[in-house]
């Protein structure tokens, strides 16, 4: 198995995060050989100017996913133009729960089309969904051409659960990858997610996780 560090998107999505903290995040990611940094899209251009070698995952439509599709797709387009290599987008959760599957499909597809061959991760916010809704969200992400499904924003009522990662992986198989994020604080929690099928971990406590 790969070293745990290489699974991690080292994350700071706090609304009050300042540029000094984002630069520290980048330095930590490089020093610890984390896969990438995951940040709000406002910081992508700053990070590229600060260190052009670090991989950047930018969140889009974060954390609610409830804005107009064209706005979400444009944010994704801007983020990759600024230097992001991956986009973590939030689906319109209420639309999914309304069974407006065409809307959700178009929302994901618009973001994928906006970013071309860059990686698209689709945050389905598992804590707000039934198992049936989780499965449907994964199926829609696959149909829309996404590369990953992701458990959580970390800003709702709950985070990643091993049972959700297993369900998501069973749904997408080897066709898509799964990212577990939200509330992962220990090495054991991270390893349990990987054992369940996650190939990426989103964490803000990354250094503590890998020091254990």
PDB file of C-alpha atoms in Angstrom, residues 2 7 13 24 32 52 59 85-86 115 120 133 137 144 149 164 187 191 197 205:
ATOM      1  CA  UNK A   2       1.107   3.571  -0.645  1.00  0.00           C
ATOM      2  CA  UNK A   7      -3.574   9.768   0.065  1.00  0.00           C
ATOM      3  CA  UNK A  13     -11.550  25.586   4.061  1.00  0.00           C
ATOM      4  CA  UNK A  24       1.608  27.437   5.828  1.00  0.00           C
ATOM      5  CA  UNK A  32       5.046  16.023   4.397  1.00  0.00           C
ATOM      6  CA  UNK A  52       3.970  26.403  -8.592  1.00  0.00           C
ATOM      7  CA  UNK A  59     -13.816  23.568  -3.794  1.00  0.00           C
ATOM      8  CA  UNK A  85      -5.702  20.642 -11.080  1.00  0.00           C
ATOM      9  CA  UNK A  86      -8.736  19.224  -9.283  1.00  0.00           C
ATOM     10  CA  UNK A 115     -12.740  21.904 -16.418  1.00  0.00           C
ATOM     11  CA  UNK A 120     -13.724  16.340 -10.740  1.00  0.00           C
ATOM     12  CA  UNK A 133     -30.065   8.816  -2.261  1.00  0.00           C
ATOM     13  CA  UNK A 137     -25.949  10.516  -6.310  1.00  0.00           C
ATOM     14  CA  UNK A 144     -21.983  12.908 -15.750  1.00  0.00           C
ATOM     15  CA  UNK A 149     -17.418  10.780  -5.404  1.00  0.00           C
ATOM     16  CA  UNK A 164     -20.815   5.352   3.544  1.00  0.00           C
ATOM     17  CA  UNK A 187      -4.523   7.519  11.681  1.00  0.00           C
ATOM     18  CA  UNK A 191      -6.774   3.754   7.471  1.00  0.00           C
ATOM     19  CA  UNK A 197     -12.437   1.785  -0.452  1.00  0.00           C
ATOM     20  CA  UNK A 205      -5.378  17.310  10.929  1.00  0.00           C
TER      21      UNK A 205
END
